[in-house]
Amino acid sequence: MSGTDVEKIKRDSRHLRGTVADGLQDPVTGALADSDTVVTKFHGIYQQDDRDVRNARREARLEPAYQFMIRVRVPGGVIQPDQWLALDELASRVANGTIRLTTRQAVQFHGVAKENLKTLIRGIDAVLMDSLAACGDVNRNVMCHVQPEASQIHAEALQWSQRLSAHLTPKTGAWREIWIDGEKVTDGEPEAEPLYGETYLPRKFKIGVAIPPVNDVDIFSQDLGFIAMEEGGRLVGFNVTVGGGLGCSHGEPKTFPRLGDVIGFVPPEQLLKVAETVVAIQRDFGDREDRKHARFKYTVEDRGLDWLVRELEGRSRVFLEPARPFDFTGNGDRYGWTEAVDGTWQMNLFIQSGRLFPTQLQGLRALIDEHMVSDVRVTPNQNLVLAGVDAANRARMEEAIATYGLDAHDKASPLRLNALACVALPTCGMAMAEAERYLPDLIRRIEEMAARHGVEEQPVTVRISGCPNGCSRPYLAEIGLVGRAPGRYNLYLGAAFDGARLNRLALDNASEAEILEHLDAAFAGFAAGREPGEHFGDFLVRSGFIAPAHHGRDVNILHDHRT
Ligand code: SRM
Ligand code: SF4
């Protein structure tokens, strides 16, 4: 669908109503009208079909096995116990029995039939959650570093991310009207969208809040990023980053991943104004014709940072101060127990690819039923933190965690703990190759290889995506795989462990055997030539095994170390 088509659908949708309510009543098909599938994205609802049975159904002349993915918005990733229990119950009653934690700290249900959509959405509304703006051309789930009680600054940053989320949520009543109340607004424009207007943004928009030294939110991949700055234990403000984004398309050099640029510093009280103004700038200047050129990163790239700062300061009258110094050490999670400032404990569980299966869900239910946790938190790396645990309950909790197979961080290798996979097949309509289902095997093979070279204890980030959209942020991994076709991937190498440098194409459209052979050479070099404390990606760049990407445009330019 062209950008112009999507713009028309948005304009005609009467603030995201379309004909969704009528389409839900149609018993003849499990699908919605094409135009409504655009509208429902803004409601956090994606129409999909089970791709494992797509061909068989086509041959049997059946319509695809339509089903829906629902993404629940969870600003900062924090979920209250009663909310978690509701999500859990809905997963088994009206979805496919699993809960998928996402790379943006949200929660997804898969395999929901059209007739169950209302039940599911009403279920999340009943515990004061929603899915509005979890997808669509609006500001998405606002991310925040996930261990807010480690210090005061974490708690404040979380609050700011939740305020940002509330401030930038569309004002339309369509979500409530269609899914909850059922009352139709039939004519005219029922409510104002002061920020977004009739056509919302040209494209999705993403915001993250990072707290150095942890870059778990991958701040440089965000359209707009805020890096919390601390002085004497107090949050004094945020460095602002603009123009990050990762999605690109194979063979289309006009599309590329881009790292956000740090443009200055603002005190906390200016945060909402700055965010709102940047969103408005993208609303007014983003490309509304070509959706492949519509992200904010291209607006920034085409018009330049000086233009952006002038526009931002001119509109908001907020004047940026020079950025403050900061340092990141890694973009992964810290596993295991952490003591919070209030004396409680939090456990960061390792959930492979964020997929929680029924037994694990049962375990979480048991922990919550026994009042062992104050809340659960989805991390930016698809893991789960159990927060507010009493020191006295730690041993009992560890037992339950083992019984239900809830965590294996102490048994998993540093490679596995630093791996991410996007959903890909069988639900994602964009997938060109496997990701989540392939990750466990792929990592096992890389683990064996690292062990052969004696570097198995080195943490290395490995991220795999089923297509170049890059939902697992593969271009920020030391080893990135991006699907080309079934069983074939692009291999990218050399990103920085702290998420501050993109990687670069090392193999194009390669088989697993070719990838493993290439990685074998990389690990051999690393084992022989690394300096103390040096990370894999840094070594590959320093040793010339891979040329660095100085700009996002370099990422897809093949660099073969043998030539
Ligand atoms: Fe994503 C589209 C899954 C994080 C870049 N993403 C999709 C869709 C909805 C496919 C579609 O449009 O039909 C995928 C649904 C698969 C499924 O069956 O569930 C999908 N994206 C995901 C999730 C669930 C991956 C995961 O394994 O966790 C993540 C949900 C995040 C959330 O809770 O909001 C997810 N997607 C990302 C990220 C990472 C991030 O935001 O930190 C990116 C790269 C960063 C960026 O946006 O640049 C990302 N997703 C995309 C793109 C490419 C956008 C672009 O600029 O080109 C698409 C396709 C699109 O928008 O047209 C896409
Ligand atoms: Fe789907 Fe591609 Fe995103 Fe993976 S990277 S979830 S295959 S859109």
Coordinates of C-alpha atoms in Angstrom, one line a residue, residues 484 490-493 503-509 546 554-560:
R484 CA 16.8 -13.0 3.1
N490 CA 22.8 -11.5 5.7
L491 CA 25.5 -11.6 8.3
Y492 CA 26.5 -8.3 10.0
L493 CA 29.5 -7.9 12.2
N503 CA 27.6 -3.2 12.4
R504 CA 28.3 -3.8 8.8
L505 CA 27.5 -6.4 6.2
A506 CA 30.0 -9.2 6.2
L507 CA 28.2 -11.9 4.2
D508 CA 25.3 -11.4 1.7
N509 CA 22.5 -14.0 1.5
I546 CA 35.3 -5.9 9.3
D554 CA 27.7 1.9 5.1
V555 CA 25.9 -0.9 6.9
N556 CA 24.7 -2.6 3.8
I557 CA 27.9 -2.2 1.9
L558 CA 29.6 -5.5 1.9
H559 CA 33.0 -5.7 3.5
D560 CA 34.7 -9.0 2.9

